[in-house]
Structures are given as structure tokens and as C-alpha cells.
XYZ file of C-alpha atoms in Angstrom:
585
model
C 92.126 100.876 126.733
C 92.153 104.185 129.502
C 95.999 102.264 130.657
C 97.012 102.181 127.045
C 95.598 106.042 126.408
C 97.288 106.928 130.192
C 100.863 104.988 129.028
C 101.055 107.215 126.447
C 100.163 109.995 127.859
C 102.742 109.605 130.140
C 105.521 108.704 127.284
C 104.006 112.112 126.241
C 105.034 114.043 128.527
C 107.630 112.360 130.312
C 110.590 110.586 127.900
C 112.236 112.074 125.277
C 113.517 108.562 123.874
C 113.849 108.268 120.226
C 110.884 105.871 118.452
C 111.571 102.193 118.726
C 114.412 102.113 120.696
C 114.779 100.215 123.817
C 117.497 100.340 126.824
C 119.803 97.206 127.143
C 123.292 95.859 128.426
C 126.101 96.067 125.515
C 129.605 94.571 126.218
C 131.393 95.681 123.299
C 131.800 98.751 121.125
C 133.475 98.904 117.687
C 135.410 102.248 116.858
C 135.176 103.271 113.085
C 137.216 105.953 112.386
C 136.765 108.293 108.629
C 140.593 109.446 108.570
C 141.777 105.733 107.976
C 142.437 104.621 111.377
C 141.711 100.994 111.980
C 138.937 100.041 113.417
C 139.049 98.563 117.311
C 137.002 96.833 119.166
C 136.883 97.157 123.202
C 135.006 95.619 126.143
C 133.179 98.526 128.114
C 132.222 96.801 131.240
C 132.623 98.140 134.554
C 132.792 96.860 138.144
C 129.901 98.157 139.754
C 129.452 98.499 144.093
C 130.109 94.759 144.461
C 132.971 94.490 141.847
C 130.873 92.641 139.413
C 131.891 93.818 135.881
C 128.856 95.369 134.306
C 128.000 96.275 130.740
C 126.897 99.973 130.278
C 123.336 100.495 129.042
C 122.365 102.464 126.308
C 118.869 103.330 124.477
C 119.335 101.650 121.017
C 116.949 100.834 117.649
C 114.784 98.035 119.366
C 112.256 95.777 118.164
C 110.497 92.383 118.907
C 111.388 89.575 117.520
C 110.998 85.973 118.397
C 112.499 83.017 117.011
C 112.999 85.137 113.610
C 116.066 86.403 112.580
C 115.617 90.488 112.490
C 118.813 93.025 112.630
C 118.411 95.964 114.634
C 120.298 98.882 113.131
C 123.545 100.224 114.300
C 123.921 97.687 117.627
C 123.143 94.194 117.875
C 124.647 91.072 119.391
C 127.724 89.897 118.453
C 126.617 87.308 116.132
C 124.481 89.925 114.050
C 127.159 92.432 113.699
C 130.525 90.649 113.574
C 129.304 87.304 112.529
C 130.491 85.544 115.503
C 129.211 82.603 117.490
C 129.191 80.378 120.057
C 128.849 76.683 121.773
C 124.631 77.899 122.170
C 124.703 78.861 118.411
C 124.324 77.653 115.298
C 126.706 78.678 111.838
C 124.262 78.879 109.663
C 121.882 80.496 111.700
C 124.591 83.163 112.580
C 125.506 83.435 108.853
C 121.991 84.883 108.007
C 122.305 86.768 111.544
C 124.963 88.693 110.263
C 124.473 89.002 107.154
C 120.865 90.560 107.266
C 122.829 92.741 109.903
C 125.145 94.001 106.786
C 122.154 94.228 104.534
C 120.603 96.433 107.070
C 123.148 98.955 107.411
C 124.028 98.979 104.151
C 120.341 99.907 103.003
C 120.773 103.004 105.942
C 124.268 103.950 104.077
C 122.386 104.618 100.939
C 119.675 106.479 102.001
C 122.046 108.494 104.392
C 123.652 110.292 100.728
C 127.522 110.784 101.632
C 127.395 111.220 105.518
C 131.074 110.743 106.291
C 129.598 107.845 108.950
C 127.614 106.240 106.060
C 130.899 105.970 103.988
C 132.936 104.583 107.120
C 130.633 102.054 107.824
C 129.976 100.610 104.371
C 133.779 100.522 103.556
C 134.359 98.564 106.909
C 131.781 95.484 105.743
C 133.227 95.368 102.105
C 136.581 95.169 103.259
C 136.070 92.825 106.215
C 138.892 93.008 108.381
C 137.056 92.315 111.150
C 136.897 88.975 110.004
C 140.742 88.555 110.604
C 140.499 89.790 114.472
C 141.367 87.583 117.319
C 138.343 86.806 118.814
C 138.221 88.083 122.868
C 138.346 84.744 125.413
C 134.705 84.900 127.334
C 132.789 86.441 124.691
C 129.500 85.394 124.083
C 127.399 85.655 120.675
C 124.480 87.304 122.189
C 126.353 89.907 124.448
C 125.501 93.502 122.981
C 128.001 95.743 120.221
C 127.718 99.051 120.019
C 128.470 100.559 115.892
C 130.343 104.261 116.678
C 131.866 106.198 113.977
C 134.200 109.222 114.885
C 133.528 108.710 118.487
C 129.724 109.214 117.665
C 126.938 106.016 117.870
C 125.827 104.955 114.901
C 122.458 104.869 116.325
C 122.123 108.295 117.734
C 122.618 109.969 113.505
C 119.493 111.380 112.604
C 119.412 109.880 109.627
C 119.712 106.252 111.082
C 116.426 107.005 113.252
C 114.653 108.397 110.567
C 115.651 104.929 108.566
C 115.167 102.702 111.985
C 111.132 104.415 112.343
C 110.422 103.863 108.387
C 112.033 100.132 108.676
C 109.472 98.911 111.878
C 107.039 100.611 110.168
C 107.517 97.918 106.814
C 108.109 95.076 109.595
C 105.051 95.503 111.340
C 102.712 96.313 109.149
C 102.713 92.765 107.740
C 102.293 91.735 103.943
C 98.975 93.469 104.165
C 100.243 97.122 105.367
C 96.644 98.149 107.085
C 95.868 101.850 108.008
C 92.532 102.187 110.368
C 90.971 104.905 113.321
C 93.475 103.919 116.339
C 91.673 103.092 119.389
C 93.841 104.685 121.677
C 94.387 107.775 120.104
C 91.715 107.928 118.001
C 93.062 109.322 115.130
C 93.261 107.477 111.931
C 97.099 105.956 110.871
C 99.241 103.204 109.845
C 98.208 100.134 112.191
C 100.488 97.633 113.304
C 99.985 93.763 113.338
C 102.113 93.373 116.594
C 103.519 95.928 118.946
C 106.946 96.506 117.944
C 108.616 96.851 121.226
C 108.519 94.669 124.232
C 108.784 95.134 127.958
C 112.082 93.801 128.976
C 111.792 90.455 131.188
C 114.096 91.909 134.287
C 111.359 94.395 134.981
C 108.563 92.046 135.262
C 108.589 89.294 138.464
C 107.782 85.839 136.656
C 108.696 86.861 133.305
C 110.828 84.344 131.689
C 111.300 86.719 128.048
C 110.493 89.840 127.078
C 106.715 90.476 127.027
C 104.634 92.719 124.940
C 101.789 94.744 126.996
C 99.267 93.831 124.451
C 99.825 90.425 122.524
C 97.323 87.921 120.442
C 100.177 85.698 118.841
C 97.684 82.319 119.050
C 94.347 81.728 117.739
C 92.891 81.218 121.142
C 93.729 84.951 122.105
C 92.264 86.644 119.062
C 87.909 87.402 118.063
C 86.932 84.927 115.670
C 90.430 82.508 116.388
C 92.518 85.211 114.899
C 95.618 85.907 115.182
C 97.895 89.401 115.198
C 95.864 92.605 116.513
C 93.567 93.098 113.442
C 90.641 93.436 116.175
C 92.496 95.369 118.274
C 93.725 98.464 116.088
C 96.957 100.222 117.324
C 98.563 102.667 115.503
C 102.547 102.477 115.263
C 102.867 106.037 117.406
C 100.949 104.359 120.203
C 102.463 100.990 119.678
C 105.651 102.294 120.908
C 104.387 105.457 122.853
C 103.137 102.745 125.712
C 105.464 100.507 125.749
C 108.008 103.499 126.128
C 106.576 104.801 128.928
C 105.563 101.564 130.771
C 109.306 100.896 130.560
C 110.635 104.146 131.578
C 107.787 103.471 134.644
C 109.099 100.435 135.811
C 112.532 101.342 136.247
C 112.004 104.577 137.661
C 111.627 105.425 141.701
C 108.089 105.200 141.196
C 107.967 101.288 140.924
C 107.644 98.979 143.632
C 109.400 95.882 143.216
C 110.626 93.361 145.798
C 112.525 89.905 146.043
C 110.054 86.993 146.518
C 107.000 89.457 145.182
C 104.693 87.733 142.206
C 103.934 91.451 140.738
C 105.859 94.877 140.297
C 103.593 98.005 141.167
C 104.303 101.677 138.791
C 102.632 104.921 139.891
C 102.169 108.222 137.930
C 100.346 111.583 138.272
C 98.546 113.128 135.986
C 98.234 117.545 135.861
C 99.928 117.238 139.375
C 103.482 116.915 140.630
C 104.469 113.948 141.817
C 106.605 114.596 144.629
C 103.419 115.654 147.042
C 102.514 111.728 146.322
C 106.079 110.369 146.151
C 106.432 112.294 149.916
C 103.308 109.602 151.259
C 103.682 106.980 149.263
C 103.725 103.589 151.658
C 107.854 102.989 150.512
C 109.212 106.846 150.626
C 106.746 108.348 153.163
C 108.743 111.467 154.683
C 106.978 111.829 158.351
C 106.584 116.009 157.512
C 104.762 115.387 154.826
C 102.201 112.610 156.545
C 101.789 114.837 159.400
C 100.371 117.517 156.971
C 98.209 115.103 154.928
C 96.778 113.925 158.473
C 96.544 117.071 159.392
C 94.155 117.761 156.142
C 92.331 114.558 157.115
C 91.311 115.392 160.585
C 90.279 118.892 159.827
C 88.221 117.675 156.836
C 89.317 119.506 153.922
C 90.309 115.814 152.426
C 86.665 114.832 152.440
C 85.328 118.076 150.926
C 88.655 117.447 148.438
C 87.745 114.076 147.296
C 84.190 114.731 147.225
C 84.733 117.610 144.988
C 86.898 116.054 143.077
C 84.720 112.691 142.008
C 81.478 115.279 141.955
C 83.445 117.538 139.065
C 85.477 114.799 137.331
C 89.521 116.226 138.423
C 91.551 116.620 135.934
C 94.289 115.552 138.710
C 94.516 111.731 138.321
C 96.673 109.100 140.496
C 97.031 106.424 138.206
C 99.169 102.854 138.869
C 99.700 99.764 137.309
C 100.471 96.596 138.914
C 101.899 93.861 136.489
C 103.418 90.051 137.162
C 104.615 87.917 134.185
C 104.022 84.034 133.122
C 107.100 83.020 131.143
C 106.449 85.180 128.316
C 103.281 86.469 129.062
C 102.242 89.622 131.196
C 99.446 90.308 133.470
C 97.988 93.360 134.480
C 97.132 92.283 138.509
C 95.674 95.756 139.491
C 95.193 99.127 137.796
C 93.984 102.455 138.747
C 93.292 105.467 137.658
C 91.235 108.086 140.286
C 90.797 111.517 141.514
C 94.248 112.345 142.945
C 92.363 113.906 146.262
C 90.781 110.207 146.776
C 94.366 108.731 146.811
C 95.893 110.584 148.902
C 92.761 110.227 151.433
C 92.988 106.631 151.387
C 97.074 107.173 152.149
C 96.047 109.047 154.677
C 94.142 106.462 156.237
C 96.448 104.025 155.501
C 98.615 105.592 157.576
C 96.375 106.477 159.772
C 95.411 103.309 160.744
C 98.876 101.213 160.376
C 100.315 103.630 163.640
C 101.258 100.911 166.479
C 102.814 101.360 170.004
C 106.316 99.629 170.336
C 107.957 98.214 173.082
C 111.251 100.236 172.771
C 109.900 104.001 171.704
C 106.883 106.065 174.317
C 105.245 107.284 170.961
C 103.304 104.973 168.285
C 105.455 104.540 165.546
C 104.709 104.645 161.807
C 105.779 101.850 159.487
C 106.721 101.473 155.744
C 105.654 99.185 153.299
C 108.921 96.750 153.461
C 108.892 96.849 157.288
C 105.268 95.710 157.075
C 106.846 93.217 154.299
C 109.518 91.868 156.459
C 107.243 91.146 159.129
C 105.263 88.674 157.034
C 108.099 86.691 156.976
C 109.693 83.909 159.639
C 111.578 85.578 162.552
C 114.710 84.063 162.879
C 115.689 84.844 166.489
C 117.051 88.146 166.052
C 115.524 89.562 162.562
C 112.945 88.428 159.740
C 114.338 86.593 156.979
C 115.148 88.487 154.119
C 112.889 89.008 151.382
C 114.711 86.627 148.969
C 115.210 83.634 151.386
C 113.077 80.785 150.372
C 112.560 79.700 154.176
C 111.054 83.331 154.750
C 107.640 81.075 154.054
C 106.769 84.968 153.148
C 103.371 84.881 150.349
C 104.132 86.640 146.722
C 101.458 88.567 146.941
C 101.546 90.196 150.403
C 102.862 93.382 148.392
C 99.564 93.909 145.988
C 97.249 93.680 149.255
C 99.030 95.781 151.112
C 99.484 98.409 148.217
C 95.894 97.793 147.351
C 94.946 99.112 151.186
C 97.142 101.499 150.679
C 95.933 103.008 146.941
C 92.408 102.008 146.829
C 91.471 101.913 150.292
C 89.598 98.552 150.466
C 90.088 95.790 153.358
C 93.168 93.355 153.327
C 92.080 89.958 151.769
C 91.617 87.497 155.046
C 94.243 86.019 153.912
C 96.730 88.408 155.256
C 95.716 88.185 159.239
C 95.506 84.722 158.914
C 98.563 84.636 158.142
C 100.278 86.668 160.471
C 98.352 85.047 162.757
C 100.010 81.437 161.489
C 103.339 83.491 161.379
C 103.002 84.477 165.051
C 102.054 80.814 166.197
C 105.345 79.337 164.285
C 107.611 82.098 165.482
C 106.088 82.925 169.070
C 107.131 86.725 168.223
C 104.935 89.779 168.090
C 106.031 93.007 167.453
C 104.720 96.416 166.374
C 104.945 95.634 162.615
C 102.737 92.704 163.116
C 100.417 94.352 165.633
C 100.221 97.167 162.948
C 99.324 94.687 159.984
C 96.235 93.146 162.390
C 95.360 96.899 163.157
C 95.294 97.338 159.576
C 92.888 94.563 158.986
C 90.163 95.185 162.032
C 90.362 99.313 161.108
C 87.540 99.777 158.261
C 89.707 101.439 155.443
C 86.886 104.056 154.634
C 86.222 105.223 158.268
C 88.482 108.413 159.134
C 87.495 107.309 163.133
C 89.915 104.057 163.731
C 87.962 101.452 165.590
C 91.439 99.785 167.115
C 93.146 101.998 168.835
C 97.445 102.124 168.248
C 97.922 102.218 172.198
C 96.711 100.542 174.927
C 92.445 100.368 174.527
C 91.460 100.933 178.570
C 88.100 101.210 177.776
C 88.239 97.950 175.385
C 85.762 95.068 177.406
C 86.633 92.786 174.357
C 87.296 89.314 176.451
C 89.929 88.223 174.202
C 91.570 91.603 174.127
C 91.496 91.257 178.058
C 92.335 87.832 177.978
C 95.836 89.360 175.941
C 96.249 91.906 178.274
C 96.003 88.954 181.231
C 98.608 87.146 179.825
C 101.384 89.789 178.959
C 101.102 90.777 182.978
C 101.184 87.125 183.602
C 104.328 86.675 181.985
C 106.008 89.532 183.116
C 105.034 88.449 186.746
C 106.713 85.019 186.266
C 109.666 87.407 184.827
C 109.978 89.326 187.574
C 109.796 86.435 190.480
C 112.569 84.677 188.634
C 114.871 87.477 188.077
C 115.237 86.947 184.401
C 116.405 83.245 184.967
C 114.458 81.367 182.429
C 115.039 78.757 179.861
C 111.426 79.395 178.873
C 109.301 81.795 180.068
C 105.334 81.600 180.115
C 104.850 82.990 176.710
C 107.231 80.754 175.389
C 105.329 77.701 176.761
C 101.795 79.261 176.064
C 101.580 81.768 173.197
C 100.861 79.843 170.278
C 98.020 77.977 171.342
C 97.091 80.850 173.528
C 96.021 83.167 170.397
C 93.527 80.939 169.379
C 91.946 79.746 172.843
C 93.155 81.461 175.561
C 91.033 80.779 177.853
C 93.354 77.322 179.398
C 96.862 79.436 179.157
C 95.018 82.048 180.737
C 93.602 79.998 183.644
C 96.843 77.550 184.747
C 98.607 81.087 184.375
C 96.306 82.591 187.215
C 97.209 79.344 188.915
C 100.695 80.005 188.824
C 100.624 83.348 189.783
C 99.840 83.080 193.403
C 103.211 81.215 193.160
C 105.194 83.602 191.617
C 103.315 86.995 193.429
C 103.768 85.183 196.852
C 107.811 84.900 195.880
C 107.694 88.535 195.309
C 106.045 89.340 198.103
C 108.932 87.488 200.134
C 111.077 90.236 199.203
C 111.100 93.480 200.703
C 112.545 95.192 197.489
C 109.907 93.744 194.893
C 107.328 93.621 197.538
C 105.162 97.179 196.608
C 105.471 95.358 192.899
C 103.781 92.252 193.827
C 100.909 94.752 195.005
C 100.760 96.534 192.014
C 100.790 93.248 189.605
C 97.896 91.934 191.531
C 96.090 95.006 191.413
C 96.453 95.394 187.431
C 95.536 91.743 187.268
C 92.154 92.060 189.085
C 91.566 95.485 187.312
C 91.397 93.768 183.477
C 89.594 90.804 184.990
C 86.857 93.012 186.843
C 86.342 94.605 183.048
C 85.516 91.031 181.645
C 81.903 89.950 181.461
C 81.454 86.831 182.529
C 78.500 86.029 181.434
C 80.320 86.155 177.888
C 82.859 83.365 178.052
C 85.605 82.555 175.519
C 84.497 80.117 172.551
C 87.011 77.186 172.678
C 88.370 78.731 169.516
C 88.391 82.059 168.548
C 87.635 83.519 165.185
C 90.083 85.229 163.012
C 88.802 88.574 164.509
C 89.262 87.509 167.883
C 92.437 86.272 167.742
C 93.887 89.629 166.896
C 91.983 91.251 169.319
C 93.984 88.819 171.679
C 97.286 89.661 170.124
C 96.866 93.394 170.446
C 95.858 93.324 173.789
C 99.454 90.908 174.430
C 101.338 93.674 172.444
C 99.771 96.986 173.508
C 99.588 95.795 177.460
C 103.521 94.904 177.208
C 104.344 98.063 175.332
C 102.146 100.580 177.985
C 104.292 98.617 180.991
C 107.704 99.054 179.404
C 106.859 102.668 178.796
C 105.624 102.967 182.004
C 108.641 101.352 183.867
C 110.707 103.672 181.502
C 108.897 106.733 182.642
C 109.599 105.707 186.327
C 113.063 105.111 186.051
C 113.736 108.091 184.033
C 111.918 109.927 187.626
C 114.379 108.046 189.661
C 117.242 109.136 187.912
């Protein structure tokens, strides 16, 4: 009930939409005009970026209905307001379509006295020259009409929302109009026996049809096998304040959504602004902004903030909502409402601990949510595979546990590492987004002090960390002795089966290496780097204990211990060997 009562305190304070009304697509708009003109009717879509002709969206009187037929005033589909239909339709079904559409407006005509607009439209049903118009080549009976007298929507009159609110009101309350203590509000009304407006299907991953937030349309759903929400009492204002403001939610900036996802994550703010949040949010972070809430988490005041804040109840909330649909059902995956100084400490961390070292920039870098997206996904040679490709083999809900790190600050499910981990077998390709993603998993989210380090870890006597670092300056000893001409190189031939037992990669590679050194050696102008290979490559062993061999296969932990000692060893060496030729230069 706290989403409901936070919905509509958002809707509250944040849309100014008119009650019942819903945005959607309309195609076509039919011109009335009071001087006598004839009416016209024109197609209003647009090419948008891509050329694709587009309808134009407009907030209109809105309200569920399912297999029922059930006018909306002033702007319908085409079979409800001109009468028209199509190969998917049915006459007689459009018949009553359009008529209850005429019966509709006609009951808003006489309660609107003699509003010129009232007077246009009525005249323009009982005459019915519409029915004489050559019907447009394409159209279809469900595409959207917009009713506009004088240049002015039908819907928008005062008068016609005044009618729309009183008409739901009759619709929903059922045969047995109930009035009841709302639970959301709390203040006593006229109840409704289903919510009257739905969350449109586009906005919702999975949903096959518009789905209402809060739904008991079966007898399996409803206390006692009943149906409609007589146990769950909802007063109209509420019925619509929520599902207002969920919409406006969804397709705002503030909603994460992403091809291939199972689930669409909102955030709001309550008695804050949003932008401080919007400016280290995962998607949108602006690096200014992390640097000062790092800044507050180092020196402390974040601590004594959040501590405060759960001590004294804050009226400053972070609240989100994370929804995914099942045909025409919705479920609520994840919500949260908390002290706004606890969310931005655990973005603080999250950013903390998802810095990584690359290969091609001296300083860690920073990465945002779809970067750490993309690299869950196949590498194709050059790039990840997009998020909508099917072959990205990418799971739909890598987004919730990464936002759930993120927002609530508790540890990635195992099944993330494992599998990157998988990912980095099939591909053979590790980079700093996937190094940061197993940093992410082996950092506790709650501990400001990150036990993984985002650069190389000197000090780190981890055997399978040392066992990674081993074979990045094995392979870029075989590099180095060949010149660069490889088919395959030693990672190629070794790296998958090397991240979960090293230990045989590692010792045919030392085997190999005398090999390879000894060529360098040959050669008076690689000759000082065949020393200084050898020397790293006693210098990691020396820092193994040997008394603490390798396990024939390593655990999940282990592995990425061995992965981020690969990644962070090859990183520190190409900044290194950028460093020296930037001296020699």
C-alpha cells in the first residue's frame, strides 16, 4: 500500500493531467467548424528521425476496458467515432462501437447547455455526412481520431472533463455504487470496483496489453474467491492518481528500460530535488558530481548522514519501482522506498567499487550501467552484441541486479560472476567492464574500504590472482619473441580453461618461456627486455606460497581473482610501456 500512497503522492505533486485521461497515438483528426464549414478529416502523422510516419500523441478521456464495448468521450478509434471497420472487425460489433460513441457525446452535448462546440458536434451526428466520405486507403479501425471543434479538442472543454470524471465514476462503481474509508488515502469516498485506467503495454517489458497496477478480475486473485476490489478499497481519486503518476514515471528520464531486459526500473524523490540523484544515478552519472559524493563518503559525513537520517525517520525519501509484465498482467520485481542519505551512500559505493584499470587510459575508469550491460553480452570480435540481438546470450535480468547493487546496496546474485565468468570462457575477452562487474561482486557492498583493489594489487599473495598475473606476462613474452606474428597467441590457446584451473596453462607456459626469453635474449635490441620479463616472472612467483597449491578447479571466487590479476597485470604493463615511451619521446 506505501507504493500506491507514494504513486500518488507523486501524481500529486508532479502532473497536472486532467482525471482519467491517458496519453496515446491518434492518426486522424476531424475538424468541426460552428460557421457552417464542412467538416474534414486529415491524417496527422509525421516522419520522425528515421522517416517512419508517426501519429502525434495526445492526453485524452481514458479508461479500461476489455472485451466490452465502452466509448471514450471526444476521441476514440475509428470504428467508435466514424463507424468504420476493417478485415480484423466485425459490423455488428462496430455498429454498437459507434453508436454508443454517438450516445456518448450526445449525453455531453446536453449537459454542456448551448456551448457553440456542443451544438457543432450534435448537428454533425444527426446529419451524418460523414457517412458519405471516401474512406482513406491504409486506414485501420482501431487507429486513434481526434473530435476538434473551432480548432479546439473536444476533449480539452471543461465541460467534457467535468462529464468524462462523473461518467467513470457511474462505470466503475458497478451496479452496487459502494462508498468506504480508502486505504490509500484514508479518507472516506466513492470506491471503485476496478481501477479505471491502465498502464499502457509499451511501457512495461513482457506486457502483451495494457495492465492495471492493482487487478483481482478472477476468483483465484480475490479473499474469499472474490472477484473486483471489494477487499481492497480504492477510492476513484486514488484509482487514477497512481496510475497517473506511474505512467508519467515510466516514460520520463527517470526510467530505466533496455532491449532484451525482463523489467523496467522508475525512480522518484520525495522533499528533495531530483537532479542531485539524477547527477549519480548508475545511467546519467556526471563524473563532477560522483567526485563530490565520494568525496562526502571518504570524509564521513555520508555515514553520520544516513545514520541520522534512519535514527530520525527523513522526510527525504528515494523511492523506485521496478515492474516486468506477463501478457496482461504486471509485476512489481523490486520496490523501495528509504532515507535519501542511504541511497546515495550505497551509489557511492557502487561507484566506488565498480572503478577498474583499462588497458588504453593510465587512470581507473568509471563505468555506466549499459557499459556494464553490454559487457554481459557475447563479444563479437570487435564490440558486444547489441542489447536487442538474440545471439547476445545476454540474461533479462542482469539490469535489476545490477540496479539492485546499485540502489539497495546488497551483493550481486552469484549468478552474475558466473556468468561473466561463462561469458569470458566463450569469448576469450576480458576487459575493464568485465573486470569491473567481478570487482563488483568480491567488494562487500556495505564496506566503504574496497577489499579488491581497481589497479594492480602488489601486495595481493592470492595464488590464483598470481597465477593471472603469471600468465598475462607469459603471453606478452611469447608476444614479444614473435614480433606480433601470431595466428594464436598463448591466451588464445589457454584462457578459457585457464580461469578455472590454471595451474597446467600456467606450468607448460613456464615451459615455453625459456624458449621464447632465450629468442629474446638473441637479440641485442630486446635483450635488457628478456631481463626484465624474467625478473617480473620470478618476482610474482617468489610471492606464491607453495605450500598452498591450486585446487584442480577453482571456485567462483577464485576464478575472478585469476581474471583480475590477467586484466590488472596487462593494464599496469601497457601503462608502464606507455609511460616509457612517452620519456623517450
Amino acid at each position: 500500500m506505501m507504493l500506491l500512497q507514494r504513486l500518488v503522492q507523486y501524481a500529486e505533486e508532479t502532473t497536472d493531467s486532467a482525471p482519467f485521461h491517458r496519453e496515446r497515438e491518434f492518426v486522424w483528426r476531424i475538424d468541426l467548424f460552428s460557421d457552417g464549414r464542412p467538416a474534414r478529416l486529415t491524417d496527422i502523422r509525421e516522419p520522425d528521425a528515421k522517416g517512419r510516419l508517426r501519429g502525434f500523441r495526445e492526453s485524452t478521456p481514458a479508461m479500461t476496458r476489455s472485451i466490452q464495448v465502452a466509448a471514450q468521450l471526444g476521441a476514440d478509434d475509428v470504428q467508435y467515432v466514424l463507424g468504420w471497420g476493417d478485415d480484423t472487425t466485425k459490423p455488428d460489433r462496430v455498429a454498437q462501437c459507434h453508436q454508443q460513441f454517438i450516445e456518448l457525446v450526445s449525453a455531453w452535448a446536453d449537459t454542456a447547455g448551448h456551448e457553440p462546440a456542443a451544438e457543432t458536434v450534435r448537428a454533425f451526428y444527426r446529419d451524418g455526412d460523414y457517412t458519405h466520405w471516401e474512406r482513406p486507403e491504409g486506414y485501420g479501425a482501431k487507429q486513434g481520431v481526434l473530435l476538434a471543434v473551432d480548432g479546439q479538442l473536444l476533449s480539452k472543454a471543461h465541460s467534457a472533463i467535468r462529464f468524462w470524471t462523473d461518467e467513470v465514476t457511474r462505470r466503475k462503481s458497478g451496479k452496487d455504487a459502494a462508498a468506504g474509508l480508502c486505504l490509500v488515502c484514508g479518507r472516506h469516498g466513492a470506491l471503485v470496483k476496478t481501477i479505471p485506467t491502465k498502464i499502457a503495454a509499451r511501457l512495461v517489458p513482457g506486457a502483451g496489453n495494457d495492465v492495471a497496477l492493482v487487478s483481482v478480475n478472477e476468483n483465484v486473485f480475490g479473499y474469499g474467491l472474490t472477484t473486483s476490489l471489494a477487499h481492497t478499497p480504492i477510492c476513484f481519486t486514488c484509482g487514477n492518481a497512481f496510475s497517473t503518476g506511474l505512467t508519467h514515471l515510466l516514460g520520463s528520464e527517470h526510467a530505466y528500460r533496455l532491449p532484451g531486459q525482463d523489467s523496467v526500473m522508475a525512480w522518484w524523490v520525495v522533499g528533495a530535488p531530483p537532479r542531485d540523484v539524477y547527477d549519480v544515478m548508475p545511467r546519467t552519472a556526471d563524473p563532477g558530481a560522483v567526485r563530490r559524493l565520494l568525496s562526502r563518503l571518504r570524509s564521513g559525513d555520508l555515514d553520520r548522514a544516513a545514520a541520522l537520517a534512519d535514527q530520525q525517520e527523513s522526510s527525504e525519501r528515494f523511492c523506485s519501482v521496478t515492474l516486468g509484465g506477463n501478457n496482461s498482467r504486471i509485476m512489481v520485481r523490486d520496490w523501495i522506498d528509504m532515507p535519501l542519505t542511504s541511497a546515495l551512500r550505497n551509489l557511492a559505493l557502487w561507484h566506488e567499487h565498480s572503478h577498474m584499470v583499462s588497458e588504453w587510459e593510465d587512470e581507473p575508469q568509471r563505468h555506466g550501467l549499459a557499459i556494464l550491460l553490454m559487457a554481459t553480452g557475447r563479444w563479437e570480435g570487435s564490440r558486444y552484441a547489441d542489447h536487442s540481438s538474440r545471439s547476445a546470450r545476454r540474461p533479462e535480468h542482469i539490469q535489476r541486479d545490477l540496479l539492485a547493487r546499485a540502489l539497495r546496496g546488497v551483493a550481486l546474485p552469484p549468478s552474475v560472476p558466473h556468468h561473466v565468468l561463462r561469458r569470458i570462457g566463450a569469448d576469450g575477452h576480458i576487459d575493464s567492464a568485465r573486470a569491473a562487474l567481478l570487482r563488483l561482486a568480491l567488494c562487500d557492498p556495505k564496506k566503504k574500504e574496497p577489499s579488491v583493489t581497481a589497479g594492480l594489487d602488489e601486495k595481493n599473495q592470492d595464488t590464483a590472482y598470481l597465477f593471472g598475473r603469471i600468465f598475462s606476462v607469459l603471453e606478452q613474452i611469447q608476444y614479444a619473441a614473435s614480433e606480433g606474428k601470431l595466428n594464436a597467441t598463448f591466451g588464445d590457446r589457454h584462457l578459457a580453461g585457464a580461469v578455472a584451473n590454471p595451474t597446467p596453462a600456467v606450468a607448460a607456459g613456464r615451459k615455453l618461456a625459456s624458449a621464447w626469453l632465450a629468442k629474446l635474449r638473441r637479440r641485442p635490441n630486446t635483450r635488457a627486455k628478456a631481463v626484465a620479463f624474467a625478473e617480473t616472472l620470478d618476482l610474482i612467483a617468489d610471492l606464491a606460497d607453495a605450500s598452498k597449491p591450486l585446487p584442480t578447479y577453482l571456485p567462483a571466487r577464485r576464478q575472478m581473482q585469476f581474471v583480475l590479476g590477467y586484466h590488472q597485470q596487462r593494464a599496469h604493463d601497457r601503462e608502464q610501456a606507455r609511460a616509457r615511451k612517452a620519456a623517450q619521446s
